[in-house]
Coordinates of C-alpha atoms in Angstrom, one line a residue:
M1 CA -6.0 -15.3 0.3
S2 CA -9.7 -16.6 0.5
Y3 CA -7.5 -19.6 3.3
N4 CA -6.7 -16.8 5.3
N5 CA -10.2 -15.0 5.8
L6 CA -8.2 -12.0 3.9
N7 CA -10.5 -9.9 2.3
V8 CA -10.0 -7.5 0.1
L9 CA -6.9 -7.2 -2.4
H10 CA -5.5 -3.7 -3.2
W11 CA -3.7 -3.9 -5.9
H12 CA -1.2 -0.4 -6.0
I13 CA -1.2 -0.9 -10.2
V14 CA 0.9 1.4 -10.9
D15 CA 3.8 3.4 -9.9
A16 CA 6.8 5.6 -10.6
F17 CA 8.4 3.3 -13.1
S18 CA 5.8 1.8 -14.9
W19 CA 2.2 1.7 -16.1
P20 CA 1.1 -1.6 -16.6
V21 CA -3.2 -1.4 -16.7
E22 CA -4.3 -0.8 -20.2
S23 CA -6.0 2.5 -21.0
K24 CA -9.1 3.5 -23.3
V25 CA -8.6 6.8 -23.1
H26 CA -4.9 7.2 -22.9
P27 CA -3.5 4.1 -24.7
E28 CA -0.3 5.7 -25.3
L29 CA -0.1 5.5 -21.5
T30 CA 0.5 1.4 -22.2
E31 CA 2.0 2.0 -25.0
K32 CA 4.8 4.0 -23.5
G33 CA 4.8 3.0 -20.2
A34 CA 4.5 -0.9 -20.1
Y35 CA 7.7 -2.1 -19.3
T36 CA 7.3 -5.0 -22.6
T37 CA 4.0 -5.5 -24.6
D38 CA 3.4 -8.9 -22.6
M39 CA 4.0 -7.6 -19.1
L40 CA 0.5 -5.3 -19.2
Y41 CA -2.9 -5.6 -17.7
P42 CA -5.5 -5.9 -20.6
Y43 CA -9.6 -4.1 -19.6
E44 CA -10.7 -8.5 -20.0
E45 CA -7.7 -9.0 -17.4
I46 CA -8.7 -6.5 -14.8
K47 CA -12.0 -8.1 -15.5
K48 CA -10.7 -11.5 -14.9
I49 CA -9.1 -10.9 -12.4
I50 CA -12.1 -9.5 -10.5
N51 CA -14.5 -12.4 -11.3
Y52 CA -12.2 -14.3 -10.2
A53 CA -11.5 -12.4 -6.6
K54 CA -15.1 -11.5 -6.4
S55 CA -16.6 -15.7 -6.1
R56 CA -14.3 -16.6 -3.4
P57 CA -15.1 -13.5 -2.2
I58 CA -12.1 -10.9 -1.8
R59 CA -13.0 -7.6 -3.1
V60 CA -9.8 -6.3 -5.7
M61 CA -10.1 -1.7 -5.1
P62 CA -7.6 -0.4 -7.2
E63 CA -4.9 2.2 -6.3
F64 CA -4.2 4.4 -9.0
N65 CA -1.3 7.2 -6.6
M66 CA -1.1 10.5 -7.7
P67 CA 0.1 13.3 -8.0
G68 CA 3.0 11.7 -7.2
N69 CA 5.0 8.9 -7.7
T70 CA 3.6 9.4 -11.4
F71 CA 7.7 9.4 -13.2
I72 CA 6.0 7.2 -15.7
V73 CA 3.2 9.1 -17.4
S74 CA 6.1 12.4 -18.7
D75 CA 7.1 9.2 -20.7
A76 CA 3.6 10.0 -22.6
H77 CA 2.9 13.6 -21.2
P78 CA 5.7 14.9 -20.1
E79 CA 3.5 19.0 -20.7
I80 CA 2.2 18.1 -17.8
M81 CA 5.2 16.5 -15.0
S82 CA 7.2 18.6 -12.9
C83 CA 11.2 18.0 -11.0
L84 CA 11.1 15.1 -13.5
N85 CA 13.7 13.1 -13.1
K86 CA 16.6 14.6 -10.9
Q87 CA 19.4 13.9 -11.1
P88 CA 22.3 12.8 -8.9
N89 CA 20.9 14.4 -5.5
W90 CA 17.3 12.6 -6.4
D91 CA 17.5 12.0 -2.9
K92 CA 15.7 15.6 -2.4
F93 CA 12.9 15.3 -4.1
G94 CA 11.7 11.9 -3.3
P95 CA 11.6 8.8 -1.8
E96 CA 13.2 7.1 -4.7
P97 CA 14.4 7.6 -8.4
P98 CA 12.8 8.7 -10.9
S99 CA 11.2 11.7 -9.2
G100 CA 8.5 12.9 -10.4
Q101 CA 5.1 14.3 -10.3
L102 CA 1.5 15.6 -11.7
N103 CA 2.1 19.7 -12.0
I104 CA -0.9 20.6 -10.3
A105 CA -0.8 24.2 -11.1
D106 CA -0.8 22.8 -14.7
L107 CA -4.2 24.1 -16.8
R108 CA -4.0 21.5 -18.6
G109 CA -5.0 18.8 -15.4
S110 CA -7.4 17.1 -16.5
F111 CA -5.0 14.4 -16.3
A112 CA -6.3 13.2 -13.1
F113 CA -10.3 13.3 -14.0
D114 CA -10.1 10.9 -16.9
V115 CA -7.4 9.1 -14.6
I116 CA -11.0 8.5 -12.0
T117 CA -13.9 8.5 -14.3
E118 CA -12.3 5.5 -16.5
Y119 CA -10.9 2.8 -14.5
S120 CA -13.9 3.5 -12.1
R121 CA -15.9 2.0 -14.4
L122 CA -13.4 -0.8 -15.0
F123 CA -13.0 -1.2 -11.5
V124 CA -16.2 -2.3 -9.7
D125 CA -15.9 -2.0 -5.9
L126 CA -16.8 0.5 -4.2
G127 CA -13.6 2.1 -2.3
F128 CA -11.2 3.7 -5.2
H129 CA -7.8 4.6 -3.8
M130 CA -6.3 8.5 -4.9
G131 CA -2.7 7.8 -3.6
G132 CA -2.1 10.9 -1.9
G133 CA 1.6 9.3 -1.0
S134 CA 5.4 10.6 -0.9
L135 CA 5.1 14.0 -1.9
N136 CA 8.1 16.4 -1.5
L137 CA 6.7 20.5 -1.3
E138 CA 9.8 21.4 -3.2
W139 CA 9.6 19.2 -6.8
W140 CA 7.1 21.8 -7.3
K141 CA 8.8 24.9 -5.3
E142 CA 11.3 24.3 -8.1
D143 CA 9.1 24.3 -11.2
P144 CA 9.0 27.4 -13.2
V145 CA 5.0 26.9 -14.5
I146 CA 3.6 26.5 -10.9
E147 CA 6.1 29.2 -8.9
L148 CA 4.6 31.7 -12.0
Y149 CA 1.6 30.7 -11.2
V150 CA 1.6 30.9 -7.5
C151 CA 2.6 34.7 -8.6
D152 CA 0.3 35.9 -10.6
H153 CA -1.8 34.7 -8.0
P154 CA -2.3 36.5 -4.7
G155 CA -3.3 34.3 -1.7
E156 CA -2.3 30.8 -3.9
S157 CA 0.9 29.2 -2.4
I158 CA 2.1 25.8 -2.8
E159 CA -0.1 24.4 0.3
S160 CA -3.0 26.0 -1.4
L161 CA -2.1 24.0 -4.1
V162 CA -1.7 20.8 -2.9
K163 CA -5.2 20.2 -0.9
G164 CA -7.4 22.5 -3.8
W165 CA -6.0 19.2 -5.5
F166 CA -7.1 17.1 -3.3
N167 CA -10.7 18.5 -3.5
Q168 CA -10.8 18.6 -7.0
T169 CA -10.0 14.8 -6.9
V170 CA -12.0 13.1 -3.9
G171 CA -14.7 15.8 -5.8
K172 CA -14.6 13.7 -8.7
I173 CA -14.4 10.0 -7.0
Q174 CA -17.8 10.6 -5.2
E175 CA -19.4 12.0 -8.4
M176 CA -18.4 8.3 -9.8
G177 CA -19.9 7.2 -6.7
K178 CA -17.3 5.6 -5.0
V179 CA -15.2 6.3 -1.1
P180 CA -12.3 7.7 -1.6
F181 CA -9.5 6.4 -0.1
A182 CA -5.9 8.4 0.9
R183 CA -2.6 8.5 2.6
E184 CA -2.5 9.9 5.5
D185 CA 0.2 11.7 4.8
S186 CA -1.6 13.6 2.4
M187 CA -4.6 14.2 4.4
L188 CA -3.5 15.1 7.5
N189 CA -0.7 17.5 6.3
F190 CA -3.4 19.3 3.0
G191 CA -6.6 18.0 4.3
Y192 CA -10.1 18.5 3.0
E193 CA -13.5 19.0 3.8
T194 CA -15.0 15.7 3.7
K195 CA -14.1 13.7 6.2
N196 CA -16.9 12.0 7.2
T197 CA -16.4 9.9 3.9
T198 CA -12.6 9.4 3.1
I199 CA -11.1 6.2 4.2
V200 CA -7.3 7.0 4.9
E201 CA -4.3 4.5 5.3
A202 CA -2.8 5.2 8.8
W203 CA 0.8 3.6 8.2
V204 CA 3.6 6.5 8.9
S205 CA 3.8 5.1 12.1
E206 CA 2.2 2.5 15.1
D207 CA 0.0 6.4 16.0
S208 CA -0.9 6.8 12.9
V209 CA -4.9 5.0 13.2
G210 CA -5.4 7.3 17.0
K211 CA -4.1 10.9 14.3
V212 CA -6.2 10.4 11.7
V213 CA -9.0 9.1 14.1
D214 CA -8.7 12.2 16.1
K215 CA -9.2 14.2 13.0
G216 CA -12.8 12.4 12.6
Y217 CA -11.5 10.9 9.8
R218 CA -11.6 6.6 9.8
A219 CA -9.1 4.9 8.8
I220 CA -7.7 1.3 7.8
A221 CA -3.6 0.2 9.8
T222 CA -1.2 -0.5 7.5
S223 CA 2.2 0.6 10.2
W224 CA 4.7 0.1 8.0
N225 CA 6.8 -1.0 10.9
R226 CA 4.3 -4.4 11.6
H227 CA 2.7 -4.1 8.4
Y228 CA 5.2 -4.0 5.8
L229 CA 6.0 -7.5 4.3
D230 CA 9.0 -6.3 2.0
C231 CA 11.1 -4.5 4.5
G232 CA 14.0 -6.3 5.2
H233 CA 15.6 -8.1 1.7
G234 CA 18.1 -5.2 1.5
S235 CA 18.0 -2.4 -0.5
W236 CA 16.7 -2.8 -4.3
L237 CA 19.2 0.3 -4.9
S238 CA 22.4 -0.9 -6.5
N239 CA 24.5 2.3 -5.1
F240 CA 22.5 2.0 -2.0
E241 CA 24.0 -0.7 1.3
G242 CA 22.8 -2.0 4.0
S243 CA 19.2 -2.4 4.7
S244 CA 16.1 -1.5 2.8
W245 CA 14.4 1.7 4.7
C246 CA 11.9 -0.2 6.4
G247 CA 13.9 -2.8 8.3
P248 CA 14.1 -5.4 9.5
Y249 CA 12.1 -7.9 8.5
K250 CA 8.9 -8.8 10.1
G251 CA 8.5 -11.6 11.5
W252 CA 4.5 -12.9 12.0
Q253 CA 5.0 -12.4 16.2
K254 CA 5.2 -9.1 15.5
I255 CA 2.6 -8.9 13.4
Y256 CA 0.2 -10.7 15.8
S257 CA 1.5 -8.6 18.9
Y258 CA -0.1 -5.9 17.2
N259 CA -3.3 -4.1 18.4
P260 CA -4.5 -1.0 16.2
R261 CA -7.6 -0.1 18.6
A262 CA -5.1 -0.1 21.9
K263 CA -4.6 3.3 22.3
I264 CA -7.7 4.7 21.4
T265 CA -10.1 5.1 24.2
D266 CA -12.8 6.8 22.8
P267 CA -15.7 4.0 22.0
A268 CA -16.7 6.0 18.7
K269 CA -12.9 6.9 18.2
Q270 CA -12.2 3.0 18.4
K271 CA -15.5 3.0 15.4
L272 CA -13.4 4.5 13.2
V273 CA -11.3 1.9 12.7
L274 CA -12.5 -0.3 10.7
G275 CA -9.5 -3.1 9.9
G276 CA -5.8 -3.5 8.2
E277 CA -4.2 -4.2 5.3
V278 CA -0.6 -5.8 5.4
A279 CA 1.2 -4.5 2.4
L280 CA 4.1 -5.9 -0.5
W281 CA 5.6 -3.3 -2.6
S282 CA 6.7 -5.9 -5.1
A283 CA 9.9 -4.2 -6.5
Q284 CA 11.3 -7.3 -4.6
S285 CA 9.2 -9.8 -5.5
D286 CA 7.6 -11.8 -8.4
E287 CA 6.0 -14.7 -8.7
T288 CA 8.5 -17.6 -7.6
T289 CA 9.0 -15.2 -4.2
V290 CA 5.3 -14.0 -3.2
D291 CA 4.2 -17.2 -1.1
R292 CA 6.6 -16.8 0.9
N293 CA 6.5 -13.4 1.4
L294 CA 3.1 -13.5 2.5
Y295 CA 2.6 -16.0 4.2
P296 CA 2.1 -17.8 7.7
R297 CA 2.1 -12.8 8.1
A298 CA -0.5 -12.3 6.7
A299 CA -2.2 -15.4 8.5
A300 CA -0.6 -14.1 12.1
F301 CA -2.3 -10.4 10.6
S302 CA -5.8 -12.3 9.3
E303 CA -6.8 -13.9 12.5
I304 CA -5.3 -11.2 14.8
M305 CA -7.3 -8.6 12.8
W306 CA -10.3 -11.0 13.0
T307 CA -10.8 -12.0 16.4
G308 CA -8.4 -9.4 18.1
S309 CA -6.3 -10.1 21.4
I310 CA -7.8 -11.5 23.6
D311 CA -8.6 -15.2 24.3
P312 CA -12.8 -15.3 24.9
N313 CA -12.1 -18.3 26.9
T314 CA -9.5 -16.6 29.6
N315 CA -10.0 -13.2 29.0
S316 CA -6.1 -13.0 28.4
T317 CA -3.6 -12.3 26.2
K318 CA -3.7 -15.2 23.5
D319 CA -1.2 -16.9 24.4
I320 CA 1.5 -16.6 21.2
G321 CA 2.6 -20.7 21.3
K322 CA -0.7 -21.7 20.9
V323 CA -0.7 -19.6 17.8
A324 CA 2.7 -21.1 16.9
R325 CA 1.0 -24.8 16.9
R326 CA -1.4 -23.1 15.0
L327 CA 0.9 -21.7 12.5
T328 CA 2.5 -24.3 11.5
T329 CA 0.2 -27.2 11.8
T330 CA -1.1 -25.4 8.3
D331 CA 2.2 -26.0 6.6
S332 CA 2.0 -29.1 4.9
A333 CA -1.7 -28.1 4.1
W334 CA -1.0 -24.9 2.6
L335 CA 2.2 -26.7 0.8
H336 CA -0.5 -28.7 -1.0
A337 CA -3.0 -26.2 -1.8
G338 CA 0.5 -25.3 -3.8
I339 CA 1.3 -22.6 -1.9
W340 CA 5.0 -22.1 -1.6
Q341 CA 5.2 -20.4 2.6
S342 CA 7.9 -19.8 4.4
R343 CA 7.7 -22.4 7.2
C344 CA 7.7 -21.1 10.9
N345 CA 9.3 -23.6 12.9
P346 CA 11.5 -26.3 12.7
C347 CA 9.9 -29.5 11.9
G348 CA 8.6 -30.3 15.6
A349 CA 10.0 -27.4 17.6
S350 CA 6.4 -25.9 17.5
A351 CA 4.7 -28.5 19.6
I352 CA 8.7 -27.1 22.5
P353 CA 8.9 -24.6 25.1
S354 CA 10.3 -22.1 22.8
H355 CA 12.9 -22.1 25.3
L356 CA 13.6 -25.7 25.0
A357 CA 13.2 -25.1 21.3
Y358 CA 16.3 -23.1 21.1
N359 CA 18.8 -25.8 22.4
Y360 CA 16.9 -28.6 20.5
T361 CA 17.6 -26.8 17.2
L362 CA 21.9 -26.2 18.6
R363 CA 22.3 -29.8 18.9
T364 CA 20.4 -31.3 16.2
H365 CA 22.3 -29.1 14.4
Y366 CA 25.7 -30.3 16.2
D367 CA 24.7 -34.5 16.3

């Protein structure tokens, strides 16, 4: 990351499948929710990671996605959950199995506050990402506790409960001296009052950044069809055929050609776009594949985000051929540094125009 001027590690550290980060407030989360006893992050290891990143310098911002994608919490606390592991039609209740969300009407709902309080102290970065993605209201409509709560409280609805939950959660993050981050699907659909203090991850489409800043939020551009690096490797679900939901694979050229501010003409709104990020979800990545899934695409992303799409020497759009040569010349350097990235081009092809490189590749193949 430091070689490529990537200065924030957004760490989506828990999800539906595992709770790998040690909790001193709720130790049962890792005792029952980690994959294995050696697949977890103790406090001391997290502090080492934060200090290692700081010396580069890279910020480490955690994400504890709530209230959705929290099935793993049910291993320790099923009493605070809704719509657990609905089968076989799990896709009615969420984007992936197993289904499960925090019960937003449960009066014992201090769990989210406990998470925010504990991990705001462990992670020293000013940003705290509360997730808020992948919500499905159908989950809660079929929960008898929530149904009873709405019936007993005239004027309340699923939507108002969700908005109230986010308002309280954001308030707690601010109380801890942190800047709240959240995903756009929750904020744009339900929202809350403290817009000027919240930063929204715009990921649903390329137009999301514009929608976010139009509502007064600050934005981080993470469009899935440009910036999701795990896409295009097929589905990880064994009973599904074909490609992943976000396929095809995003080449570095597609990433490099995206300017999140391009369709925003108001200078004041352009300033609300704080930056961007590329995302690598780990369902199909581990230590053997992470480098080649990230690079050189993350390098192309970093250059375009830091320098923009206009060449200051020519005042025109940057020559993609020159970009390719820059990326290719770093291949050997990164390999010597222990970064096992994917190659940009076959050896020698970077110096050849694209219409000739194709013929060159064919000729060497058949000779």
